[in-house]
């Protein structure tokens, strides 16, 4: 958890121990590197932005989501 700068408390109420949580974070990081980033690169005009939160992050953090989207759109060739 330390190496990914993730606070255990952000996982909410969980019965997983530190080792299991660390493995889950590492697995997700590997999945991003092996699958998500290459897919976004092949799609073109994509940017992967990691914004932590629960499902419906656009409702929990609308200002941050809006800024990410605006910055991306402003950066498109047009």
PDB file of N, CA, C and O in Angstrom:
ATOM      1  N   UNK A   1       0.830  -1.176   0.000  1.00  0.00           N
ATOM      2  CA  UNK A   1       0.000   0.000   0.000  1.00  0.00           C
ATOM      3  C   UNK A   1       0.882   1.250   0.000  1.00  0.00           C
ATOM      4  O   UNK A   1       0.534   2.217  -0.619  1.00  0.00           O
ATOM      5  N   UNK A   2       2.004   1.180   0.699  1.00  0.00           N
ATOM      6  CA  UNK A   2       2.877   2.341   0.800  1.00  0.00           C
ATOM      7  C   UNK A   2       3.386   2.774  -0.572  1.00  0.00           C
ATOM      8  O   UNK A   2       3.341   3.947  -0.904  1.00  0.00           O
ATOM      9  N   UNK A   3       3.854   1.810  -1.358  1.00  0.00           N
ATOM     10  CA  UNK A   3       4.479   2.157  -2.634  1.00  0.00           C
ATOM     11  C   UNK A   3       3.494   2.749  -3.635  1.00  0.00           C
ATOM     12  O   UNK A   3       3.877   3.443  -4.551  1.00  0.00           O
ATOM     13  N   UNK A   4       2.209   2.489  -3.447  1.00  0.00           N
ATOM     14  CA  UNK A   4       1.196   3.046  -4.337  1.00  0.00           C
ATOM     15  C   UNK A   4       0.533   4.291  -3.756  1.00  0.00           C
ATOM     16  O   UNK A   4      -0.431   4.788  -4.298  1.00  0.00           O
ATOM     17  N   UNK A   5       1.067   4.757  -2.626  1.00  0.00           N
ATOM     18  CA  UNK A   5       0.536   5.944  -1.962  1.00  0.00           C
ATOM     19  C   UNK A   5      -0.950   5.827  -1.680  1.00  0.00           C
ATOM     20  O   UNK A   5      -1.714   6.753  -1.896  1.00  0.00           O
ATOM     21  N   UNK A   6      -1.354   4.673  -1.212  1.00  0.00           N
ATOM     22  CA  UNK A   6      -2.762   4.435  -0.931  1.00  0.00           C
ATOM     23  C   UNK A   6      -2.936   4.240   0.570  1.00  0.00           C
ATOM     24  O   UNK A   6      -2.240   3.454   1.192  1.00  0.00           O
ATOM     25  N   UNK A   7      -3.868   4.973   1.111  1.00  0.00           N
ATOM     26  CA  UNK A   7      -4.165   4.887   2.535  1.00  0.00           C
ATOM     27  C   UNK A   7      -5.142   3.740   2.755  1.00  0.00           C
ATOM     28  O   UNK A   7      -6.177   3.666   2.106  1.00  0.00           O
ATOM     29  N   UNK A   8      -4.817   2.863   3.683  1.00  0.00           N
ATOM     30  CA  UNK A   8      -5.676   1.702   3.963  1.00  0.00           C
ATOM     31  C   UNK A   8      -7.113   2.135   4.257  1.00  0.00           C
ATOM     32  O   UNK A   8      -8.063   1.470   3.873  1.00  0.00           O
ATOM     33  N   UNK A   9      -7.294   3.258   4.927  1.00  0.00           N
ATOM     34  CA  UNK A   9      -8.632   3.724   5.285  1.00  0.00           C
ATOM     35  C   UNK A   9      -9.498   4.013   4.053  1.00  0.00           C
ATOM     36  O   UNK A   9     -10.715   3.974   4.121  1.00  0.00           O
ATOM     37  N   UNK A  10      -8.881   4.293   2.927  1.00  0.00           N
ATOM     38  CA  UNK A  10      -9.647   4.579   1.709  1.00  0.00           C
ATOM     39  C   UNK A  10     -10.342   3.337   1.171  1.00  0.00           C
ATOM     40  O   UNK A  10     -11.205   3.429   0.317  1.00  0.00           O
ATOM     41  N   UNK A  11      -9.952   2.166   1.659  1.00  0.00           N
ATOM     42  CA  UNK A  11     -10.600   0.939   1.229  1.00  0.00           C
ATOM     43  C   UNK A  11     -11.900   0.707   1.986  1.00  0.00           C
ATOM     44  O   UNK A  11     -12.632  -0.218   1.713  1.00  0.00           O
ATOM     45  N   UNK A  12     -12.185   1.548   2.961  1.00  0.00           N
ATOM     46  CA  UNK A  12     -13.423   1.411   3.717  1.00  0.00           C
ATOM     47  C   UNK A  12     -13.362   0.243   4.683  1.00  0.00           C
ATOM     48  O   UNK A  12     -12.299  -0.251   5.031  1.00  0.00           O
ATOM     49  N   UNK A  13     -14.503  -0.188   5.103  1.00  0.00           N
ATOM     50  CA  UNK A  13     -14.611  -1.269   6.073  1.00  0.00           C
ATOM     51  C   UNK A  13     -14.351  -2.598   5.364  1.00  0.00           C
ATOM     52  O   UNK A  13     -15.177  -3.062   4.598  1.00  0.00           O
ATOM     53  N   UNK A  14     -13.205  -3.169   5.600  1.00  0.00           N
ATOM     54  CA  UNK A  14     -12.844  -4.410   4.921  1.00  0.00           C
ATOM     55  C   UNK A  14     -12.254  -5.393   5.928  1.00  0.00           C
ATOM     56  O   UNK A  14     -11.630  -4.997   6.903  1.00  0.00           O
ATOM     57  N   UNK A  15     -12.481  -6.664   5.659  1.00  0.00           N
ATOM     58  CA  UNK A  15     -11.920  -7.691   6.535  1.00  0.00           C
ATOM     59  C   UNK A  15     -10.626  -8.261   5.957  1.00  0.00           C
ATOM     60  O   UNK A  15     -10.068  -9.201   6.486  1.00  0.00           O
ATOM     61  N   UNK A  16     -10.145  -7.675   4.859  1.00  0.00           N
ATOM     62  CA  UNK A  16      -8.894  -8.143   4.264  1.00  0.00           C
ATOM     63  C   UNK A  16      -7.720  -7.626   5.079  1.00  0.00           C
ATOM     64  O   UNK A  16      -7.731  -6.504   5.563  1.00  0.00           O
ATOM     65  N   UNK A  17      -6.690  -8.460   5.180  1.00  0.00           N
ATOM     66  CA  UNK A  17      -5.508  -8.009   5.901  1.00  0.00           C
ATOM     67  C   UNK A  17      -4.614  -7.198   4.966  1.00  0.00           C
ATOM     68  O   UNK A  17      -4.869  -7.086   3.765  1.00  0.00           O
ATOM     69  N   UNK A  18      -3.582  -6.635   5.538  1.00  0.00           N
ATOM     70  CA  UNK A  18      -2.685  -5.752   4.795  1.00  0.00           C
ATOM     71  C   UNK A  18      -2.076  -6.439   3.575  1.00  0.00           C
ATOM     72  O   UNK A  18      -1.982  -5.856   2.497  1.00  0.00           O
ATOM     73  N   UNK A  19      -1.695  -7.695   3.714  1.00  0.00           N
ATOM     74  CA  UNK A  19      -1.080  -8.443   2.610  1.00  0.00           C
ATOM     75  C   UNK A  19      -2.071  -8.616   1.459  1.00  0.00           C
ATOM     76  O   UNK A  19      -1.712  -8.441   0.287  1.00  0.00           O
ATOM     77  N   UNK A  20      -3.315  -8.943   1.771  1.00  0.00           N
ATOM     78  CA  UNK A  20      -4.333  -9.111   0.724  1.00  0.00           C
ATOM     79  C   UNK A  20      -4.619  -7.792   0.012  1.00  0.00           C
ATOM     80  O   UNK A  20      -4.755  -7.761  -1.215  1.00  0.00           O
ATOM     81  N   UNK A  21      -4.713  -6.720   0.788  1.00  0.00           N
ATOM     82  CA  UNK A  21      -4.962  -5.414   0.170  1.00  0.00           C
ATOM     83  C   UNK A  21      -3.796  -4.994  -0.720  1.00  0.00           C
ATOM     84  O   UNK A  21      -3.989  -4.484  -1.816  1.00  0.00           O
ATOM     85  N   UNK A  22      -2.592  -5.229  -0.244  1.00  0.00           N
ATOM     86  CA  UNK A  22      -1.401  -4.893  -1.038  1.00  0.00           C
ATOM     87  C   UNK A  22      -1.395  -5.675  -2.349  1.00  0.00           C
ATOM     88  O   UNK A  22      -1.098  -5.149  -3.410  1.00  0.00           O
ATOM     89  N   UNK A  23      -1.752  -6.966  -2.285  1.00  0.00           N
ATOM     90  CA  UNK A  23      -1.798  -7.795  -3.486  1.00  0.00           C
ATOM     91  C   UNK A  23      -2.863  -7.279  -4.456  1.00  0.00           C
ATOM     92  O   UNK A  23      -2.650  -7.231  -5.672  1.00  0.00           O
ATOM     93  N   UNK A  24      -4.008  -6.880  -3.924  1.00  0.00           N
ATOM     94  CA  UNK A  24      -5.083  -6.353  -4.764  1.00  0.00           C
ATOM     95  C   UNK A  24      -4.638  -5.073  -5.488  1.00  0.00           C
ATOM     96  O   UNK A  24      -4.862  -4.919  -6.683  1.00  0.00           O
ATOM     97  N   UNK A  25      -3.974  -4.185  -4.767  1.00  0.00           N
ATOM     98  CA  UNK A  25      -3.476  -2.945  -5.370  1.00  0.00           C
ATOM     99  C   UNK A  25      -2.440  -3.264  -6.439  1.00  0.00           C
ATOM    100  O   UNK A  25      -2.463  -2.690  -7.532  1.00  0.00           O
ATOM    101  N   UNK A  26      -1.530  -4.177  -6.153  1.00  0.00           N
ATOM    102  CA  UNK A  26      -0.500  -4.557  -7.124  1.00  0.00           C
ATOM    103  C   UNK A  26      -1.114  -5.199  -8.365  1.00  0.00           C
ATOM    104  O   UNK A  26      -0.682  -4.924  -9.489  1.00  0.00           O
ATOM    105  N   UNK A  27      -2.122  -6.040  -8.174  1.00  0.00           N
ATOM    106  CA  UNK A  27      -2.804  -6.684  -9.304  1.00  0.00           C
ATOM    107  C   UNK A  27      -3.488  -5.643 -10.195  1.00  0.00           C
ATOM    108  O   UNK A  27      -3.437  -5.730 -11.427  1.00  0.00           O
ATOM    109  N   UNK A  28      -4.120  -4.671  -9.566  1.00  0.00           N
ATOM    110  CA  UNK A  28      -4.790  -3.620 -10.343  1.00  0.00           C
ATOM    111  C   UNK A  28      -3.780  -2.774 -11.112  1.00  0.00           C
ATOM    112  O   UNK A  28      -4.021  -2.405 -12.267  1.00  0.00           O
ATOM    113  N   UNK A  29      -2.651  -2.487 -10.499  1.00  0.00           N
ATOM    114  CA  UNK A  29      -1.613  -1.715 -11.181  1.00  0.00           C
ATOM    115  C   UNK A  29      -1.081  -2.488 -12.389  1.00  0.00           C
ATOM    116  O   UNK A  29      -0.874  -1.915 -13.466  1.00  0.00           O
ATOM    117  N   UNK A  30      -0.885  -3.785 -12.231  1.00  0.00           N
ATOM    118  CA  UNK A  30      -0.416  -4.619 -13.349  1.00  0.00           C
ATOM    119  C   UNK A  30      -1.460  -4.668 -14.465  1.00  0.00           C
ATOM    120  O   UNK A  30      -1.121  -4.586 -15.649  1.00  0.00           O
ATOM    121  N   UNK A  31      -2.715  -4.771 -14.096  1.00  0.00           N
ATOM    122  CA  UNK A  31      -3.804  -4.794 -15.085  1.00  0.00           C
ATOM    123  C   UNK A  31      -3.829  -3.488 -15.891  1.00  0.00           C
ATOM    124  O   UNK A  31      -4.020  -3.496 -17.105  1.00  0.00           O
ATOM    125  N   UNK A  32      -3.624  -2.371 -15.201  1.00  0.00           N
ATOM    126  CA  UNK A  32      -3.580  -1.079 -15.911  1.00  0.00           C
ATOM    127  C   UNK A  32      -2.432  -1.070 -16.909  1.00  0.00           C
ATOM    128  O   UNK A  32      -2.598  -0.652 -18.056  1.00  0.00           O
ATOM    129  N   UNK A  33      -1.246  -1.515 -16.454  1.00  0.00           N
ATOM    130  CA  UNK A  33      -0.060  -1.496 -17.321  1.00  0.00           C
ATOM    131  C   UNK A  33      -0.192  -2.452 -18.503  1.00  0.00           C
ATOM    132  O   UNK A  33       0.204  -2.115 -19.619  1.00  0.00           O
ATOM    133  N   UNK A  34      -0.734  -3.636 -18.265  1.00  0.00           N
ATOM    134  CA  UNK A  34      -0.789  -4.674 -19.298  1.00  0.00           C
ATOM    135  C   UNK A  34      -1.988  -4.556 -20.225  1.00  0.00           C
ATOM    136  O   UNK A  34      -1.929  -5.013 -21.366  1.00  0.00           O
ATOM    137  N   UNK A  35      -3.083  -3.976 -19.741  1.00  0.00           N
ATOM    138  CA  UNK A  35      -4.319  -3.973 -20.525  1.00  0.00           C
ATOM    139  C   UNK A  35      -4.836  -2.559 -20.802  1.00  0.00           C
ATOM    140  O   UNK A  35      -5.011  -2.159 -21.957  1.00  0.00           O
ATOM    141  N   UNK A  36      -5.089  -1.806 -19.751  1.00  0.00           N
ATOM    142  CA  UNK A  36      -5.772  -0.524 -19.912  1.00  0.00           C
ATOM    143  C   UNK A  36      -4.958   0.497 -20.700  1.00  0.00           C
ATOM    144  O   UNK A  36      -5.451   1.088 -21.658  1.00  0.00           O
ATOM    145  N   UNK A  37      -3.705   0.727 -20.309  1.00  0.00           N
ATOM    146  CA  UNK A  37      -2.888   1.718 -21.012  1.00  0.00           C
ATOM    147  C   UNK A  37      -2.644   1.348 -22.472  1.00  0.00           C
ATOM    148  O   UNK A  37      -2.798   2.207 -23.350  1.00  0.00           O
ATOM    149  N   UNK A  38      -2.295   0.087 -22.779  1.00  0.00           N
ATOM    150  CA  UNK A  38      -2.131  -0.265 -24.198  1.00  0.00           C
ATOM    151  C   UNK A  38      -3.432  -0.102 -24.993  1.00  0.00           C
ATOM    152  O   UNK A  38      -3.411   0.328 -26.145  1.00  0.00           O
ATOM    153  N   UNK A  39      -4.557  -0.441 -24.387  1.00  0.00           N
ATOM    154  CA  UNK A  39      -5.843  -0.292 -25.070  1.00  0.00           C
ATOM    155  C   UNK A  39      -6.133   1.189 -25.362  1.00  0.00           C
ATOM    156  O   UNK A  39      -6.516   1.542 -26.479  1.00  0.00           O
ATOM    157  N   UNK A  40      -5.921   2.039 -24.389  1.00  0.00           N
ATOM    158  CA  UNK A  40      -6.160   3.471 -24.584  1.00  0.00           C
ATOM    159  C   UNK A  40      -5.243   4.030 -25.667  1.00  0.00           C
ATOM    160  O   UNK A  40      -5.661   4.852 -26.479  1.00  0.00           O
ATOM    161  N   UNK A  41      -4.011   3.548 -25.693  1.00  0.00           N
ATOM    162  CA  UNK A  41      -3.068   4.014 -26.713  1.00  0.00           C
ATOM    163  C   UNK A  41      -3.519   3.592 -28.113  1.00  0.00           C
ATOM    164  O   UNK A  41      -3.454   4.371 -29.065  1.00  0.00           O
ATOM    165  N   UNK A  42      -4.005   2.360 -28.254  1.00  0.00           N
ATOM    166  CA  UNK A  42      -4.486   1.882 -29.550  1.00  0.00           C
ATOM    167  C   UNK A  42      -5.739   2.634 -30.004  1.00  0.00           C
ATOM    168  O   UNK A  42      -5.944   2.859 -31.190  1.00  0.00           O
ATOM    169  N   UNK A  43      -6.582   2.999 -29.041  1.00  0.00           N
ATOM    170  CA  UNK A  43      -7.815   3.726 -29.376  1.00  0.00           C
ATOM    171  C   UNK A  43      -7.493   5.107 -29.926  1.00  0.00           C
ATOM    172  O   UNK A  43      -8.178   5.613 -30.798  1.00  0.00           O
ATOM    173  N   UNK A  44      -6.459   5.734 -29.412  1.00  0.00           N
ATOM    174  CA  UNK A  44      -6.100   7.088 -29.816  1.00  0.00           C
ATOM    175  C   UNK A  44      -7.043   8.094 -29.179  1.00  0.00           C
ATOM    176  O   UNK A  44      -8.170   7.778 -28.815  1.00  0.00           O
ATOM    177  N   UNK A  45      -6.581   9.310 -29.056  1.00  0.00           N
ATOM    178  CA  UNK A  45      -7.355  10.391 -28.432  1.00  0.00           C
ATOM    179  C   UNK A  45      -7.962   9.954 -27.103  1.00  0.00           C
ATOM    180  O   UNK A  45      -9.105  10.278 -26.787  1.00  0.00           O
ATOM    181  N   UNK A  46      -7.197   9.189 -26.330  1.00  0.00           N
ATOM    182  CA  UNK A  46      -7.636   8.735 -25.010  1.00  0.00           C
ATOM    183  C   UNK A  46      -6.584   9.120 -23.987  1.00  0.00           C
ATOM    184  O   UNK A  46      -5.406   9.214 -24.298  1.00  0.00           O
ATOM    185  N   UNK A  47      -7.035   9.327 -22.790  1.00  0.00           N
ATOM    186  CA  UNK A  47      -6.127   9.587 -21.682  1.00  0.00           C
ATOM    187  C   UNK A  47      -6.692   8.871 -20.465  1.00  0.00           C
ATOM    188  O   UNK A  47      -7.859   9.018 -20.138  1.00  0.00           O
ATOM    189  N   UNK A  48      -5.864   8.083 -19.816  1.00  0.00           N
ATOM    190  CA  UNK A  48      -6.278   7.385 -18.606  1.00  0.00           C
ATOM    191  C   UNK A  48      -5.925   8.277 -17.424  1.00  0.00           C
ATOM    192  O   UNK A  48      -4.782   8.672 -17.262  1.00  0.00           O
ATOM    193  N   UNK A  49      -6.927   8.609 -16.633  1.00  0.00           N
ATOM    194  CA  UNK A  49      -6.733   9.441 -15.453  1.00  0.00           C
ATOM    195  C   UNK A  49      -7.244   8.657 -14.251  1.00  0.00           C
ATOM    196  O   UNK A  49      -8.398   8.235 -14.235  1.00  0.00           O
ATOM    197  N   UNK A  50      -6.380   8.462 -13.275  1.00  0.00           N
ATOM    198  CA  UNK A  50      -6.768   7.734 -12.073  1.00  0.00           C
ATOM    199  C   UNK A  50      -7.320   8.737 -11.064  1.00  0.00           C
ATOM    200  O   UNK A  50      -6.608   9.615 -10.599  1.00  0.00           O
ATOM    201  N   UNK A  51      -8.592   8.592 -10.772  1.00  0.00           N
ATOM    202  CA  UNK A  51      -9.270   9.468  -9.818  1.00  0.00           C
ATOM    203  C   UNK A  51      -9.991   8.572  -8.839  1.00  0.00           C
ATOM    204  O   UNK A  51     -11.028   7.994  -9.163  1.00  0.00           O
ATOM    205  N   UNK A  52      -9.414   8.420  -7.674  1.00  0.00           N
ATOM    206  CA  UNK A  52      -9.933   7.475  -6.699  1.00  0.00           C
ATOM    207  C   UNK A  52     -11.304   7.833  -6.158  1.00  0.00           C
ATOM    208  O   UNK A  52     -11.652   8.999  -6.027  1.00  0.00           O
ATOM    209  N   UNK A  53     -12.085   6.821  -5.892  1.00  0.00           N
ATOM    210  CA  UNK A  53     -13.414   6.993  -5.324  1.00  0.00           C
ATOM    211  C   UNK A  53     -14.244   5.754  -5.561  1.00  0.00           C
ATOM    212  O   UNK A  53     -13.779   4.774  -6.111  1.00  0.00           O
ATOM    213  N   UNK A  54     -15.475   5.827  -5.138  1.00  0.00           N
ATOM    214  CA  UNK A  54     -16.380   4.711  -5.344  1.00  0.00           C
ATOM    215  C   UNK A  54     -17.028   4.851  -6.720  1.00  0.00           C
ATOM    216  O   UNK A  54     -16.733   5.769  -7.467  1.00  0.00           O
ATOM    217  N   UNK A  55     -17.946   3.952  -7.028  1.00  0.00           N
ATOM    218  CA  UNK A  55     -18.658   4.064  -8.293  1.00  0.00           C
ATOM    219  C   UNK A  55     -19.425   5.379  -8.322  1.00  0.00           C
ATOM    220  O   UNK A  55     -19.870   5.871  -7.294  1.00  0.00           O
ATOM    221  N   UNK A  56     -19.582   5.955  -9.495  1.00  0.00           N
ATOM    222  CA  UNK A  56     -20.267   7.237  -9.606  1.00  0.00           C
ATOM    223  C   UNK A  56     -19.376   8.381  -9.149  1.00  0.00           C
ATOM    224  O   UNK A  56     -19.846   9.347  -8.567  1.00  0.00           O
ATOM    225  N   UNK A  57     -18.080   8.278  -9.444  1.00  0.00           N
ATOM    226  CA  UNK A  57     -17.117   9.293  -9.000  1.00  0.00           C
ATOM    227  C   UNK A  57     -17.505  10.679  -9.496  1.00  0.00           C
ATOM    228  O   UNK A  57     -17.269  11.670  -8.830  1.00  0.00           O
ATOM    229  N   UNK A  58     -18.162  10.761 -10.644  1.00  0.00           N
ATOM    230  CA  UNK A  58     -18.581  12.053 -11.180  1.00  0.00           C
ATOM    231  C   UNK A  58     -19.598  12.724 -10.264  1.00  0.00           C
ATOM    232  O   UNK A  58     -19.748  13.948 -10.283  1.00  0.00           O
ATOM    233  N   UNK A  59     -20.301  11.948  -9.459  1.00  0.00           N
ATOM    234  CA  UNK A  59     -21.238  12.529  -8.498  1.00  0.00           C
ATOM    235  C   UNK A  59     -20.525  12.917  -7.203  1.00  0.00           C
ATOM    236  O   UNK A  59     -20.912  13.885  -6.551  1.00  0.00           O
ATOM    237  N   UNK A  60     -19.508  12.167  -6.823  1.00  0.00           N
ATOM    238  CA  UNK A  60     -18.790  12.430  -5.576  1.00  0.00           C
ATOM    239  C   UNK A  60     -17.805  13.588  -5.715  1.00  0.00           C
ATOM    240  O   UNK A  60     -17.589  14.338  -4.779  1.00  0.00           O
ATOM    241  N   UNK A  61     -17.184  13.687  -6.874  1.00  0.00           N
ATOM    242  CA  UNK A  61     -16.150  14.702  -7.092  1.00  0.00           C
ATOM    243  C   UNK A  61     -16.377  15.389  -8.439  1.00  0.00           C
ATOM    244  O   UNK A  61     -15.534  15.340  -9.330  1.00  0.00           O
ATOM    245  N   UNK A  62     -17.515  16.054  -8.597  1.00  0.00           N
ATOM    246  CA  UNK A  62     -17.863  16.624  -9.905  1.00  0.00           C
ATOM    247  C   UNK A  62     -16.897  17.700 -10.387  1.00  0.00           C
ATOM    248  O   UNK A  62     -16.608  17.771 -11.588  1.00  0.00           O
ATOM    249  N   UNK A  63     -16.378  18.521  -9.485  1.00  0.00           N
ATOM    250  CA  UNK A  63     -15.465  19.586  -9.919  1.00  0.00           C
ATOM    251  C   UNK A  63     -14.176  19.003 -10.491  1.00  0.00           C
ATOM    252  O   UNK A  63     -13.695  19.462 -11.527  1.00  0.00           O
ATOM    253  N   UNK A  64     -13.630  18.003  -9.818  1.00  0.00           N
ATOM    254  CA  UNK A  64     -12.402  17.376 -10.308  1.00  0.00           C
ATOM    255  C   UNK A  64     -12.639  16.667 -11.637  1.00  0.00           C
ATOM    256  O   UNK A  64     -11.823  16.764 -12.553  1.00  0.00           O
ATOM    257  N   UNK A  65     -13.748  15.948 -11.747  1.00  0.00           N
ATOM    258  CA  UNK A  65     -14.071  15.261 -13.004  1.00  0.00           C
ATOM    259  C   UNK A  65     -14.252  16.262 -14.133  1.00  0.00           C
ATOM    260  O   UNK A  65     -13.750  16.066 -15.240  1.00  0.00           O
ATOM    261  N   UNK A  66     -14.973  17.326 -13.861  1.00  0.00           N
ATOM    262  CA  UNK A  66     -15.199  18.351 -14.871  1.00  0.00           C
ATOM    263  C   UNK A  66     -13.909  18.980 -15.344  1.00  0.00           C
ATOM    264  O   UNK A  66     -13.726  19.220 -16.543  1.00  0.00           O
ATOM    265  N   UNK A  67     -12.982  19.240 -14.422  1.00  0.00           N
ATOM    266  CA  UNK A  67     -11.703  19.840 -14.791  1.00  0.00           C
ATOM    267  C   UNK A  67     -10.871  18.882 -15.638  1.00  0.00           C
ATOM    268  O   UNK A  67     -10.238  19.293 -16.610  1.00  0.00           O
ATOM    269  N   UNK A  68     -10.881  17.606 -15.306  1.00  0.00           N
ATOM    270  CA  UNK A  68     -10.147  16.607 -16.088  1.00  0.00           C
ATOM    271  C   UNK A  68     -10.701  16.549 -17.513  1.00  0.00           C
ATOM    272  O   UNK A  68      -9.954  16.548 -18.488  1.00  0.00           O
ATOM    273  N   UNK A  69     -12.010  16.527 -17.634  1.00  0.00           N
ATOM    274  CA  UNK A  69     -12.645  16.465 -18.955  1.00  0.00           C
ATOM    275  C   UNK A  69     -12.364  17.735 -19.752  1.00  0.00           C
ATOM    276  O   UNK A  69     -12.014  17.687 -20.930  1.00  0.00           O
ATOM    277  N   UNK A  70     -12.488  18.895 -19.106  1.00  0.00           N
ATOM    278  CA  UNK A  70     -12.245  20.168 -19.798  1.00  0.00           C
ATOM    279  C   UNK A  70     -10.800  20.253 -20.278  1.00  0.00           C
ATOM    280  O   UNK A  70     -10.548  20.638 -21.424  1.00  0.00           O
ATOM    281  N   UNK A  71      -9.862  19.874 -19.418  1.00  0.00           N
ATOM    282  CA  UNK A  71      -8.449  19.913 -19.795  1.00  0.00           C
ATOM    283  C   UNK A  71      -8.183  18.994 -20.987  1.00  0.00           C
ATOM    284  O   UNK A  71      -7.460  19.356 -21.923  1.00  0.00           O
ATOM    285  N   UNK A  72      -8.795  17.816 -20.977  1.00  0.00           N
ATOM    286  CA  UNK A  72      -8.618  16.876 -22.088  1.00  0.00           C
ATOM    287  C   UNK A  72      -9.183  17.462 -23.383  1.00  0.00           C
ATOM    288  O   UNK A  72      -8.514  17.472 -24.418  1.00  0.00           O
ATOM    289  N   UNK A  73     -10.397  17.969 -23.331  1.00  0.00           N
ATOM    290  CA  UNK A  73     -11.036  18.535 -24.536  1.00  0.00           C
ATOM    291  C   UNK A  73     -10.248  19.739 -25.054  1.00  0.00           C
ATOM    292  O   UNK A  73     -10.036  19.875 -26.264  1.00  0.00           O
ATOM    293  N   UNK A  74      -9.818  20.603 -24.146  1.00  0.00           N
ATOM    294  CA  UNK A  74      -9.032  21.767 -24.565  1.00  0.00           C
ATOM    295  C   UNK A  74      -7.719  21.372 -25.243  1.00  0.00           C
ATOM    296  O   UNK A  74      -7.202  22.113 -26.078  1.00  0.00           O
ATOM    297  N   UNK A  75      -7.193  20.186 -24.919  1.00  0.00           N
ATOM    298  CA  UNK A  75      -5.938  19.731 -25.495  1.00  0.00           C
ATOM    299  C   UNK A  75      -6.080  19.022 -26.830  1.00  0.00           C
ATOM    300  O   UNK A  75      -5.091  18.705 -27.473  1.00  0.00           O
ATOM    301  N   UNK A  76      -7.305  18.750 -27.251  1.00  0.00           N
ATOM    302  CA  UNK A  76      -7.531  18.070 -28.535  1.00  0.00           C
ATOM    303  C   UNK A  76      -7.223  19.006 -29.693  1.00  0.00           C
ATOM    304  O   UNK A  76      -7.454  20.211 -29.619  1.00  0.00           O
ATOM    305  N   UNK A  77      -6.701  18.421 -30.759  1.00  0.00           N
ATOM    306  CA  UNK A  77      -6.465  19.218 -31.977  1.00  0.00           C
ATOM    307  C   UNK A  77      -7.823  19.559 -32.562  1.00  0.00           C
ATOM    308  O   UNK A  77      -8.704  18.724 -32.680  1.00  0.00           O
ATOM    309  N   UNK A  78      -7.977  20.764 -32.928  1.00  0.00           N
ATOM    310  CA  UNK A  78      -9.301  21.089 -33.441  1.00  0.00           C
ATOM    311  C   UNK A  78      -9.240  22.155 -34.404  1.00  0.00           C
ATOM    312  O   UNK A  78      -9.830  22.834 -34.982  1.00  0.00           O
TER     313      UNK A  78
END
